[in-house]
Amino acid sequence: MTKRYATLVVHKVSAGVQLIELNRPAALNALTTAMLGELSVVMDLAEAEDDIRVLVLTGNRKAFAAGADIKEMAERDLVGILNDPRQQHWQRISRFPKPLVAAVNGVCLGGGCELAMHADIILAGADARFGQPEINLGIMPGAGGTQRLLRAVGKSMAMQMVLTGEPITARQAQQSGLVSEITQPELTVERALAVAASIACKAPLAVRLAKESVLKGMDTDLASGLRFERHAFTVLAGTADRKEGIAAFQEKRKPEFNGQ
Ligand code: HXC
C-alpha cells in the first residue's frame, strides 16, 4: 500500500515495516517546513498503529537531503527563527518511540544529516556524503548537528565537520561510528528494509525499552544509565512476550510475539 503526500511517499513494505521516501528530488530533498510537518504526521500515525513496528527513512540515489531549504531559510528573520514551527517537528521526530532506520545515498548535508542522526541506525550507500556545511552560509547547525554529531563521531571529527563544512565519505562515517553499515548504493534501501524486518519480528515492548535505554545512555552518566536499564529490564519480566520468547527457545520453535 502506498500513500503519497506533497513531499513524501509512504509505503507499507512488509509485516511491521513502513518505508518513507523524502520526495523533493528537484531540490535534492531540501527540507521545508511542510516536509518536516508531513514527516511528523506520518510518525504520529505510525506511532499509533500497532502493525507498524519499524520505520525506514530514505531519499533517492542522489540525495538523502541537502539540508534545510535555503530559499525558505532566506525568508526567515530573527523573530521568524524564534517562532520557527520546525522546532516542534524536530521534537516530534526525536520522540518517535519505535525504531527508525535511515537508508542514506548521495548527499546528506546540514538539516539532512541532522535528520539522519535522528534515526537509530544509519545505513549508507558507498557514495553517500555526510556533512554540516552551515558554516559556509554564515550560520551553524541548529537541529542537533553539534550535539548528536559529537556523540556519534567524537570531538575531533565533529569539530572538523562543523568548522570546515567539508563533508565526509560513507567510509569515514562508518569508521567514525556515524554509520553502521555501508552497502552498494543500489542495495541501501533493500538492506535497510531487511534490518527493519529483523527488528519488526522482535517483541515490541522489548524493542521499545531497549531503544529508550540506549538513547538514555547517550545523555546520562553510566550509573544513571545502568539504573534505567535495570528498571526497563525488570519491567519486561512482566510481559507475555518474555514468557513466549523463553518458551519458544525451550521448545525449539520461532516465537510469536504479540506486543503484550
Ligand atoms: C534549497 C537546494 C538546497 C538547499 C540544493 N538545492 N540544496 N535548495 N535548499 N539546501 C537545490 C539547488 O538550488 C538546485 O535547484 C537543485 O537543488 C540542485 O542543486 P545543485 O546545486 O544544482 O546540485 P549540485 O551542483 O549537484 O550540488 C549539490 C550540492 C549543492 C553540493 C548538495 O546543492 C549544495 O551545496 N547545496 C546546499 C547544501 C547546504 O548548504 N546545506 C545546508 C543548508 S542549511 P535549482 O532550482 O537551482 O535547479 C541547513 C541548516 C539546518 O541545513 C538548520 C536546522 C534548524
Coordinates of C-alpha atoms and ligand atoms in Angstrom, one line a residue:
M1 CA 0.0 0.0 0.0
T2 CA 1.4 3.4 -1.0
K3 CA 0.3 6.8 0.2
R4 CA 1.5 10.0 -1.4
Y5 CA 1.9 13.3 0.4
A6 CA 3.1 16.5 -1.2
T7 CA 6.7 15.9 -0.2
L8 CA 6.8 12.3 0.9
V9 CA 5.8 8.9 -0.4
V10 CA 5.0 6.3 2.2
H11 CA 4.9 2.5 1.5
K12 CA 3.8 -0.3 3.8
V13 CA 6.5 -2.7 2.7
S14 CA 6.2 -5.9 4.8
A15 CA 4.9 -7.0 8.1
G16 CA 5.6 -4.3 10.5
V17 CA 7.8 -2.2 8.2
Q18 CA 6.9 1.2 6.7
L19 CA 9.2 3.0 4.2
I20 CA 9.1 6.8 4.0
E21 CA 10.7 8.4 0.9
L22 CA 11.6 12.1 1.0
N23 CA 10.3 13.3 -2.3
R24 CA 11.5 16.7 -3.5
P25 CA 14.1 15.5 -6.0
A26 CA 14.4 18.7 -7.9
A27 CA 15.7 20.4 -4.7
L28 CA 17.8 17.4 -3.6
N29 CA 15.2 16.8 -0.9
A30 CA 15.9 20.1 0.8
L31 CA 13.8 20.1 4.0
T32 CA 10.9 22.5 4.0
T33 CA 8.7 23.2 7.0
A34 CA 5.9 21.4 5.1
M35 CA 8.1 18.4 4.6
L36 CA 9.0 18.2 8.3
G37 CA 5.3 18.7 9.1
E38 CA 4.3 15.7 6.9
L39 CA 7.0 13.6 8.5
S40 CA 5.6 14.5 11.9
V41 CA 2.1 13.5 10.7
V42 CA 3.4 10.2 9.3
M43 CA 5.2 9.5 12.6
D44 CA 2.0 10.3 14.6
L45 CA 0.1 7.7 12.5
A46 CA 3.0 5.2 12.7
E47 CA 3.2 5.5 16.5
A48 CA -0.5 4.9 16.9
E49 CA -0.6 1.9 14.5
D50 CA 0.4 -1.4 16.2
D51 CA 1.0 -3.0 12.8
I52 CA 3.9 -0.6 12.1
R53 CA 6.8 -1.6 14.2
V54 CA 9.8 0.0 12.4
L55 CA 10.2 3.0 10.0
V56 CA 12.8 3.2 7.3
L57 CA 13.5 6.7 6.1
T58 CA 15.2 7.3 2.7
G59 CA 15.7 9.8 -0.1
N60 CA 16.8 8.9 -3.6
R61 CA 20.1 7.8 -5.1
K62 CA 21.4 11.4 -5.5
A63 CA 20.3 12.8 -2.2
F64 CA 19.0 11.8 1.2
A65 CA 18.6 15.5 1.9
A66 CA 20.8 18.5 1.0
G67 CA 19.8 20.4 4.2
A68 CA 17.2 22.8 5.3
D69 CA 15.6 24.5 2.3
I70 CA 17.8 27.6 1.9
K71 CA 15.2 29.5 -0.1
E72 CA 12.8 29.2 2.8
M73 CA 15.5 30.0 5.3
A74 CA 16.3 33.2 3.5
E75 CA 12.8 34.5 4.2
R76 CA 13.1 34.0 7.9
D77 CA 14.2 36.8 10.2
L78 CA 15.2 36.6 13.8
V79 CA 11.6 36.6 15.1
G80 CA 10.7 34.0 12.4
I81 CA 13.5 31.8 13.7
L82 CA 12.5 32.3 17.3
N83 CA 8.9 31.3 16.4
D84 CA 10.1 28.6 14.0
P85 CA 7.4 25.9 13.7
R86 CA 10.0 23.4 12.5
Q87 CA 11.3 23.1 16.1
Q88 CA 8.1 21.3 17.1
H89 CA 8.5 18.9 14.1
W90 CA 12.1 18.2 15.1
Q91 CA 11.0 17.4 18.7
R92 CA 8.3 15.1 17.4
I93 CA 10.8 13.2 15.3
S94 CA 13.2 12.9 18.2
R95 CA 10.4 11.5 20.4
F96 CA 9.4 8.8 18.0
P97 CA 9.4 5.7 20.2
K98 CA 9.7 2.9 17.6
P99 CA 13.0 2.1 15.7
L100 CA 13.8 4.5 12.9
V101 CA 16.4 3.3 10.3
A102 CA 17.9 5.7 7.8
A103 CA 19.0 4.5 4.4
V104 CA 21.3 7.2 3.0
N105 CA 22.5 7.6 -0.6
G106 CA 24.1 10.7 -2.1
V107 CA 24.3 13.9 -0.2
C108 CA 23.2 14.1 3.4
L109 CA 24.0 17.6 4.5
G110 CA 23.1 20.1 7.1
G111 CA 19.5 19.5 8.3
G112 CA 19.6 16.3 6.2
C113 CA 22.5 15.0 8.2
E114 CA 20.7 16.1 11.4
L115 CA 17.6 14.3 10.2
A116 CA 19.6 11.1 9.5
M117 CA 21.1 11.4 13.0
H118 CA 17.5 11.2 14.5
A119 CA 17.5 7.7 13.2
D120 CA 18.5 4.9 15.5
I121 CA 20.6 3.1 12.8
I122 CA 22.1 4.7 9.7
L123 CA 23.0 2.6 6.7
A124 CA 24.8 4.3 3.8
G125 CA 25.5 3.6 0.2
A126 CA 29.2 3.8 -0.7
D127 CA 28.7 7.1 -2.5
A128 CA 27.0 8.8 0.4
R129 CA 28.4 12.1 1.8
F130 CA 27.7 13.4 5.2
G131 CA 28.3 17.0 6.2
Q132 CA 27.4 20.1 8.2
P133 CA 28.0 22.9 5.7
E134 CA 26.1 25.5 7.6
I135 CA 29.3 27.4 8.4
N136 CA 29.6 28.2 4.7
L137 CA 26.3 30.1 5.0
G138 CA 27.5 32.1 8.0
I139 CA 25.4 30.1 10.4
M140 CA 25.8 26.8 12.3
P141 CA 23.9 23.6 12.8
G142 CA 20.6 24.2 14.6
A143 CA 18.8 20.8 14.8
G144 CA 21.3 18.7 16.7
G145 CA 24.3 18.9 14.3
T146 CA 26.7 20.0 17.0
Q147 CA 25.3 17.7 19.7
R148 CA 24.2 14.4 18.1
L149 CA 27.2 14.6 15.7
L150 CA 29.6 15.0 18.7
R151 CA 28.1 12.0 20.4
A152 CA 28.2 9.9 17.1
V153 CA 31.7 10.7 15.9
G154 CA 33.6 12.3 18.8
K155 CA 35.0 15.7 19.2
S156 CA 37.8 16.0 16.6
M157 CA 35.7 14.7 13.7
A158 CA 32.6 16.7 14.8
M159 CA 34.7 19.9 15.1
Q160 CA 36.3 19.3 11.7
M161 CA 32.9 18.8 10.0
V162 CA 31.2 21.7 11.8
L163 CA 34.0 24.2 11.5
T164 CA 35.2 23.5 7.9
G165 CA 31.8 22.5 6.5
E166 CA 33.5 19.8 4.4
P167 CA 31.6 16.5 4.0
I168 CA 33.0 13.1 4.9
T169 CA 32.6 9.9 2.9
A170 CA 30.5 6.9 3.8
R171 CA 33.7 5.1 4.7
Q172 CA 34.8 7.9 7.1
A173 CA 31.3 8.0 8.5
Q174 CA 31.4 4.3 9.2
Q175 CA 34.9 4.5 10.7
S176 CA 33.7 7.3 13.0
G177 CA 30.6 5.4 14.2
L178 CA 28.0 7.6 12.4
V179 CA 27.0 4.7 10.1
S180 CA 26.6 1.1 11.0
E181 CA 27.0 -0.5 7.5
I182 CA 28.0 0.5 4.0
T183 CA 26.3 -1.1 1.0
Q184 CA 26.3 -0.8 -2.7
P185 CA 24.1 2.3 -3.4
E186 CA 21.5 0.3 -5.3
L187 CA 21.1 -2.0 -2.3
T188 CA 21.0 0.5 0.6
V189 CA 17.2 0.6 0.9
E190 CA 16.9 -3.2 0.5
R191 CA 19.4 -3.7 3.2
A192 CA 17.7 -1.2 5.5
L193 CA 14.4 -2.9 4.9
A194 CA 16.0 -6.3 5.8
V195 CA 17.4 -4.8 9.1
A196 CA 14.0 -3.3 9.8
A197 CA 12.3 -6.6 9.1
S198 CA 14.7 -8.3 11.5
I199 CA 13.7 -5.8 14.2
A200 CA 10.0 -5.9 13.4
C201 CA 9.6 -9.5 14.3
K202 CA 11.0 -9.0 17.8
A203 CA 8.9 -8.3 20.9
P204 CA 7.7 -4.7 20.5
L205 CA 7.9 -3.8 24.2
A206 CA 11.5 -5.1 24.5
V207 CA 12.4 -3.2 21.3
R208 CA 10.9 0.0 22.6
L209 CA 12.6 -0.2 26.0
A210 CA 15.9 -1.3 24.5
K211 CA 15.8 1.8 22.2
E212 CA 14.9 4.1 25.1
S213 CA 17.7 2.6 27.2
V214 CA 20.4 3.1 24.5
L215 CA 19.2 6.6 23.9
K216 CA 19.3 7.3 27.7
G217 CA 22.9 6.2 27.7
M218 CA 23.7 8.8 25.1
D219 CA 22.9 11.7 27.5
T220 CA 23.4 10.5 31.0
D221 CA 26.2 9.2 33.3
L222 CA 26.9 5.5 33.5
A223 CA 25.3 4.9 36.9
S224 CA 22.0 6.6 35.9
G225 CA 22.0 4.7 32.5
L226 CA 22.6 1.4 34.3
R227 CA 19.7 2.2 36.7
F228 CA 17.4 2.9 33.8
E229 CA 18.5 -0.3 32.0
R230 CA 17.8 -2.3 35.2
H231 CA 14.3 -0.8 35.6
A232 CA 13.5 -1.4 31.9
F233 CA 14.8 -5.0 32.1
T234 CA 12.7 -5.6 35.2
V235 CA 9.5 -4.2 33.6
L236 CA 9.9 -6.6 30.7
A237 CA 9.8 -9.5 33.2
G238 CA 6.0 -8.9 33.5
T239 CA 5.3 -9.3 29.7
A240 CA 3.7 -12.2 28.0
D241 CA 6.3 -11.8 25.2
R242 CA 9.1 -12.6 27.6
K243 CA 7.3 -15.9 28.5
E244 CA 6.7 -16.6 24.8
G245 CA 10.4 -15.9 23.9
I246 CA 11.7 -18.2 26.6
A247 CA 9.2 -20.9 25.9
A248 CA 9.8 -20.8 22.1
F249 CA 13.6 -21.2 22.8
Q250 CA 13.0 -24.2 25.0
E251 CA 10.5 -25.7 22.6
K252 CA 12.9 -25.1 19.7
R253 CA 10.4 -23.1 17.7
K254 CA 10.1 -19.5 16.4
P255 CA 8.5 -17.1 19.0
E256 CA 5.2 -15.4 18.1
F257 CA 5.3 -12.0 19.9
N258 CA 2.1 -10.1 20.2
G259 CA 3.3 -6.9 22.0
Q260 CA 1.8 -7.8 25.4
Ligands
HXC1 C1 17.2 24.7 -1.2 C2 18.6 23.4 -2.6 C3 19.4 23.0 -1.5 C4 19.0 23.5 -0.2 C5 20.2 22.1 -3.2 N1 19.2 22.8 -3.6 N2 20.4 22.2 -1.9 N3 17.5 24.2 -2.4 N4 17.9 24.3 -0.1 N5 19.6 23.2 1.0 C6 18.7 23.0 -5.0 C7 19.5 23.9 -5.8 O1 19.2 25.2 -5.6 C8 19.2 23.4 -7.2 O2 17.9 24.0 -7.6 C9 18.9 21.9 -7.1 O3 18.7 21.7 -5.7 C10 20.2 21.1 -7.5 O4 21.3 21.6 -6.7 P1 22.7 21.9 -7.4 O5 23.4 22.8 -6.5 O6 22.4 22.4 -8.8 O7 23.3 20.5 -7.5 P2 24.9 20.1 -7.4 O8 25.7 21.0 -8.3 O9 24.9 18.6 -7.7 O10 25.3 20.4 -5.9 C11 24.8 19.6 -4.9 C12 25.1 20.3 -3.5 C13 24.6 21.8 -3.5 C14 26.6 20.2 -3.2 C15 24.4 19.5 -2.5 O11 23.3 21.8 -4.0 C16 24.7 22.4 -2.2 O12 25.8 22.8 -1.7 N6 23.5 22.6 -1.5 C17 23.4 23.3 -0.3 C18 23.9 22.4 0.8 C19 23.8 23.1 2.2 O13 24.4 24.2 2.4 N7 23.0 22.6 3.1 C20 22.9 23.2 4.4 C21 21.6 24.1 4.4 S1 21.5 24.9 5.9 P3 17.7 24.9 -8.9 O14 16.3 25.4 -8.8 O15 18.8 26.0 -8.8 O16 18.0 23.9 -10.0 C22 20.8 23.8 7.0 C23 20.5 24.3 8.4 C24 19.7 23.4 9.2 O17 20.6 22.7 6.7 C25 19.2 24.1 10.4 C26 18.1 23.3 11.1 C27 17.4 24.1 12.1

